[in-house]
Amino acid sequence: SAVISQKPSRDICQRGTSLTIQCQVDSQVTMMFWYRQQPGQSLTLIATANQGSEATYESGFVIDKFPISRPNLTFSTLTVSNMSPEDSSIYLCSVGKDRGFTYGYTFGSGTRLTVV
Amino acid sequence: DAKTTQPPSMDCAEGRAANLPCNHSTISGNEYVYWYRQIHSQGPQYIIHGLKNNETNEMASLIITEDRKSSTLILPHATLRDTAVYYCIVRGRFGNEKLTFGTGTRLTIIP
């Protein structure tokens, strides 16, 4: 399966600032997904990122708050903008269909964000 | 909304089989049942998937009822490292369809 490197693994940020999370994959993948996991909750999909096109956001998530870049088939970033304490969550990237592992999705280990 | 229903929590004794149920009564004919688990502080991990036949791999077995409205994930000899939240997910066959997570079952393996 694909190997995902997600950075940073954790951060503590001041409210009103922004944080950019990076997701690097060791192979070319078609789709990348960004999820949020609030404390004690399940995973919620933020957006789907295709290379060369605008990300597709789920209901309740907007580009101004969570801008996403997907410059190539192995890399994506998620920015959490103008942060508030309510943004404190774990953010995870995931990759879809890729060579050698077509059935299951692979997840990064997540970025644990605390906003103070 | 998630298409599956799972019990919120279960306990299982170490060394015994853990049987995790999942209801997916609205599953359509081309949708698969997937199981993932999330060990504390890690990203979700793929376990197994199936369409209508029972499946087994090195991690677990998946039993799907004949009407496909429910399934059971079986961990044959549970260890303490199997303590995790287990998610049952229904999705289409093709690789780029998004995963929608429900609330899952928190499985605790008791020594």
GROMACS .gro file of C-alpha atoms in nm:
model
  227
    1SER     CA    1   0.000   0.000   0.000
    2ALA     CA    2   0.098   0.363  -0.041
    3VAL     CA    3   0.301   0.525   0.236
    4ILE     CA    4   0.180   0.864   0.350
    5SER     CA    5   0.389   1.122   0.533
    6GLN     CA    6   0.186   1.391   0.702
    7LYS     CA    7   0.340   1.700   0.858
    8PRO     CA    8   0.332   1.839   1.117
    9SER     CA    9   0.225   1.556   1.344
   10ARG     CA   10   0.097   1.804   1.599
   11ASP     CA   11   0.090   2.177   1.661
   12ILE     CA   12  -0.040   2.432   1.906
   13CYS     CA   13  -0.152   2.753   1.738
   14GLN     CA   14  -0.285   3.090   1.840
   15ARG     CA   15  -0.638   3.181   1.742
   16GLY     CA   16  -0.661   3.396   1.432
   17THR     CA   17  -0.356   3.237   1.270
   18SER     CA   18  -0.339   2.976   0.992
   19LEU     CA   19  -0.171   2.637   0.970
   20THR     CA   20  -0.079   2.448   0.656
   21ILE     CA   21  -0.069   2.069   0.676
   22GLN     CA   22   0.129   1.873   0.421
   23CYS     CA   23   0.056   1.527   0.286
   24GLN     CA   24   0.323   1.348   0.082
   25VAL     CA   25   0.263   1.009  -0.081
   26ASP     CA   26   0.535   0.774  -0.203
   27SER     CA   27   0.349   0.692  -0.524
   28GLN     CA   28   0.125   0.869  -0.770
   29VAL     CA   29  -0.238   0.863  -0.670
   30THR     CA   30  -0.548   0.990  -0.840
   31MET     CA   31  -0.751   1.111  -0.546
   32MET     CA   32  -0.658   1.255  -0.210
   33PHE     CA   33  -0.903   1.318   0.069
   34TRP     CA   34  -0.887   1.539   0.376
   35TYR     CA   35  -1.075   1.447   0.692
   36ARG     CA   36  -1.133   1.611   1.027
   37GLN     CA   37  -1.177   1.418   1.349
   38GLN     CA   38  -1.300   1.624   1.639
   39PRO     CA   39  -1.224   1.504   1.992
   40GLY     CA   40  -1.405   1.179   2.065
   41GLN     CA   41  -1.582   1.182   1.729
   42SER     CA   42  -1.569   0.990   1.403
   43LEU     CA   43  -1.402   1.112   1.085
   44THR     CA   44  -1.575   1.375   0.873
   45LEU     CA   45  -1.472   1.434   0.513
   46ILE     CA   46  -1.369   1.792   0.443
   47ALA     CA   47  -1.290   1.775   0.074
   48THR     CA   48  -1.166   1.566  -0.215
   49ALA     CA   49  -0.858   1.687  -0.400
   50ASN     CA   50  -0.790   1.603  -0.762
   51GLN     CA   51  -0.466   1.700  -0.927
   52GLY     CA   52  -0.517   1.988  -1.169
   53SER     CA   53  -0.865   2.086  -1.059
   54GLU     CA   54  -1.042   2.264  -0.777
   55ALA     CA   55  -1.107   2.062  -0.465
   56THR     CA   56  -1.462   1.945  -0.401
   57TYR     CA   57  -1.585   2.044  -0.056
   58GLU     CA   58  -1.844   1.866   0.156
   59SER     CA   59  -2.141   2.040   0.307
   60GLY     CA   60  -2.033   2.260   0.595
   61PHE     CA   61  -1.680   2.318   0.469
   62VAL     CA   62  -1.574   2.612   0.253
   63ILE     CA   63  -1.266   2.695   0.052
   64ASP     CA   64  -1.199   3.022   0.236
   65LYS     CA   65  -1.165   2.836   0.564
   66PHE     CA   66  -0.992   2.521   0.433
   67PRO     CA   67  -0.801   2.603   0.113
   68ILE     CA   68  -0.645   2.298  -0.048
   69SER     CA   69  -0.365   2.266  -0.300
   70ARG     CA   70  -0.287   1.963  -0.515
   71PRO     CA   71   0.008   2.057  -0.735
   72ASN     CA   72   0.098   1.704  -0.843
   73LEU     CA   73   0.000   1.339  -0.804
   74THR     CA   74   0.203   1.282  -0.486
   75PHE     CA   75   0.141   1.592  -0.275
   76SER     CA   76  -0.137   1.801  -0.123
   77THR     CA   77  -0.176   2.066   0.143
   78LEU     CA   78  -0.468   2.167   0.363
   79THR     CA   79  -0.468   2.507   0.530
   80VAL     CA   80  -0.682   2.577   0.834
   81SER     CA   81  -0.738   2.953   0.817
   82ASN     CA   82  -0.822   3.210   1.081
   83MET     CA   83  -0.828   2.941   1.347
   84SER     CA   84  -1.050   2.932   1.653
   85PRO     CA   85  -1.055   2.683   1.942
   86GLU     CA   86  -1.338   2.499   1.763
   87ASP     CA   87  -1.084   2.399   1.495
   88SER     CA   88  -0.894   2.189   1.747
   89SER     CA   89  -0.907   1.844   1.588
   90ILE     CA   90  -0.704   1.577   1.421
   91TYR     CA   91  -0.672   1.635   1.047
   92LEU     CA   92  -0.600   1.334   0.829
   93CYS     CA   93  -0.521   1.289   0.465
   94SER     CA   94  -0.611   0.975   0.276
   95VAL     CA   95  -0.538   0.847  -0.070
   96GLY     CA   96  -0.769   0.661  -0.301
   97LYS     CA   97  -0.702   0.409  -0.572
   98ASP     CA   98  -0.336   0.354  -0.630
   99ARG     CA   99  -0.122   0.088  -0.782
  100GLY     CA  100  -0.087  -0.224  -0.574
  101PHE     CA  101  -0.371  -0.148  -0.335
  102THR     CA  102  -0.684  -0.085  -0.530
  103TYR     CA  103  -0.945  -0.182  -0.277
  104GLY     CA  104  -0.862  -0.015   0.049
  105TYR     CA  105  -0.778   0.342   0.122
  106THR     CA  106  -0.462   0.444   0.305
  107PHE     CA  107  -0.456   0.710   0.576
  108GLY     CA  108  -0.183   0.927   0.714
  109SER     CA  109  -0.117   0.929   1.086
  110GLY     CA  110  -0.283   1.267   1.123
  111THR     CA  111  -0.204   1.617   1.246
  112ARG     CA  112  -0.323   1.692   1.598
  113LEU     CA  113  -0.409   2.061   1.610
  114THR     CA  114  -0.477   2.254   1.927
  115VAL     CA  115  -0.591   2.615   1.898
  116VAL     CA  116  -0.549   2.834   2.206
  117ASP     CA  117  -2.536   1.021   0.652
  118ALA     CA  118  -2.367   0.691   0.716
  119LYS     CA  119  -2.552   0.392   0.576
  120THR     CA  120  -2.452   0.157   0.857
  121THR     CA  121  -2.549   0.093   1.218
  122GLN     CA  122  -2.307  -0.049   1.474
  123PRO     CA  123  -2.317  -0.095   1.851
  124PRO     CA  124  -2.123   0.186   2.019
  125SER     CA  125  -1.904  -0.042   2.228
  126MET     CA  126  -1.814  -0.405   2.296
  127ASP     CA  127  -1.580  -0.595   2.522
  128CYS     CA  128  -1.405  -0.921   2.442
  129ALA     CA  129  -1.173  -1.140   2.645
  130GLU     CA  130  -0.819  -1.176   2.518
  131GLY     CA  131  -0.774  -1.492   2.312
  132ARG     CA  132  -1.143  -1.525   2.234
  133ALA     CA  133  -1.311  -1.445   1.903
  134ALA     CA  134  -1.444  -1.092   1.873
  135ASN     CA  135  -1.762  -1.070   1.665
  136LEU     CA  136  -1.854  -0.718   1.557
  137PRO     CA  137  -2.197  -0.675   1.394
  138CYS     CA  138  -2.303  -0.417   1.138
  139ASN     CA  139  -2.644  -0.344   0.989
  140HIS     CA  140  -2.662  -0.203   0.637
  141SER     CA  141  -3.024  -0.263   0.539
  142THR     CA  142  -3.021  -0.008   0.254
  143ILE     CA  143  -2.716  -0.148   0.077
  144SER     CA  144  -2.752  -0.157  -0.301
  145GLY     CA  145  -2.648  -0.436  -0.532
  146ASN     CA  146  -2.317  -0.287  -0.641
  147GLU     CA  147  -2.202  -0.171  -0.299
  148TYR     CA  148  -1.934  -0.344  -0.099
  149VAL     CA  149  -1.897  -0.371   0.278
  150TYR     CA  150  -1.563  -0.243   0.406
  151TRP     CA  151  -1.417  -0.262   0.754
  152TYR     CA  152  -1.156  -0.028   0.892
  153ARG     CA  153  -1.020   0.016   1.240
  154GLN     CA  154  -0.860   0.307   1.418
  155ILE     CA  155  -0.618   0.239   1.696
  156HIS     CA  156  -0.575   0.528   1.935
  157SER     CA  157  -0.374   0.819   1.789
  158GLN     CA  158  -0.339   0.655   1.450
  159GLY     CA  159  -0.509   0.689   1.113
  160PRO     CA  160  -0.770   0.430   1.013
  161GLN     CA  161  -0.640   0.098   0.883
  162TYR     CA  162  -0.808  -0.115   0.619
  163ILE     CA  163  -0.907  -0.463   0.742
  164ILE     CA  164  -1.122  -0.642   0.486
  165HIS     CA  165  -1.403  -0.598   0.237
  166GLY     CA  166  -1.666  -0.812   0.066
  167LEU     CA  167  -1.961  -0.806  -0.170
  168LYS     CA  168  -2.174  -1.112  -0.091
  169ASN     CA  169  -1.944  -1.401  -0.021
  170ASN     CA  170  -1.769  -1.458   0.306
  171GLU     CA  171  -1.409  -1.338   0.304
  172THR     CA  172  -1.104  -1.417   0.509
  173ASN     CA  173  -0.757  -1.268   0.523
  174GLU     CA  174  -0.469  -1.266   0.766
  175MET     CA  175  -0.641  -1.013   0.989
  176ALA     CA  176  -1.006  -1.115   1.003
  177SER     CA  177  -1.307  -1.287   0.852
  178LEU     CA  178  -1.613  -1.117   0.713
  179ILE     CA  179  -1.951  -1.289   0.716
  180ILE     CA  180  -2.223  -1.125   0.504
  181THR     CA  181  -2.582  -1.245   0.534
  182GLU     CA  182  -2.753  -1.382   0.226
  183ASP     CA  183  -2.979  -1.077   0.197
  184ARG     CA  184  -2.670  -0.856   0.244
  185LYS     CA  185  -2.849  -0.643   0.501
  186SER     CA  186  -2.599  -0.716   0.775
  187SER     CA  187  -2.249  -0.846   0.829
  188THR     CA  188  -2.015  -0.956   1.105
  189LEU     CA  189  -1.644  -0.893   1.135
  190ILE     CA  190  -1.466  -1.171   1.321
  191LEU     CA  191  -1.127  -1.136   1.485
  192PRO     CA  192  -1.056  -1.503   1.557
  193HIS     CA  193  -0.813  -1.469   1.849
  194ALA     CA  194  -0.833  -1.118   1.987
  195THR     CA  195  -0.522  -0.964   2.141
  196LEU     CA  196  -0.479  -0.645   2.341
  197ARG     CA  197  -0.349  -0.477   2.025
  198ASP     CA  198  -0.692  -0.523   1.868
  199THR     CA  199  -0.839  -0.264   2.103
  200ALA     CA  200  -0.962   0.004   1.863
  201VAL     CA  201  -1.266   0.167   1.707
  202TYR     CA  202  -1.399  -0.048   1.422
  203TYR     CA  203  -1.585   0.113   1.134
  204CYS     CA  204  -1.818  -0.067   0.895
  205ILE     CA  205  -1.856   0.127   0.569
  206VAL     CA  206  -2.066   0.069   0.261
  207ARG     CA  207  -1.940   0.206  -0.068
  208GLY     CA  208  -1.926   0.138  -0.438
  209ARG     CA  209  -1.669  -0.078  -0.605
  210PHE     CA  210  -1.451   0.173  -0.780
  211GLY     CA  211  -1.146   0.304  -0.604
  212ASN     CA  212  -1.206   0.676  -0.599
  213GLU     CA  213  -1.538   0.695  -0.423
  214LYS     CA  214  -1.519   0.871  -0.091
  215LEU     CA  215  -1.549   0.689   0.240
  216THR     CA  216  -1.822   0.798   0.479
  217PHE     CA  217  -1.752   0.702   0.838
  218GLY     CA  218  -2.024   0.628   1.092
  219THR     CA  219  -1.972   0.625   1.465
  220GLY     CA  220  -1.814   0.280   1.474
  221THR     CA  221  -1.780   0.026   1.755
  222ARG     CA  222  -1.524   0.079   2.027
  223LEU     CA  223  -1.384  -0.268   2.094
  224THR     CA  224  -1.198  -0.322   2.419
  225ILE     CA  225  -1.001  -0.642   2.466
  226ILE     CA  226  -0.995  -0.745   2.829
  227PRO     CA  227  -0.682  -0.924   2.961
   0.00000   0.00000   0.00000
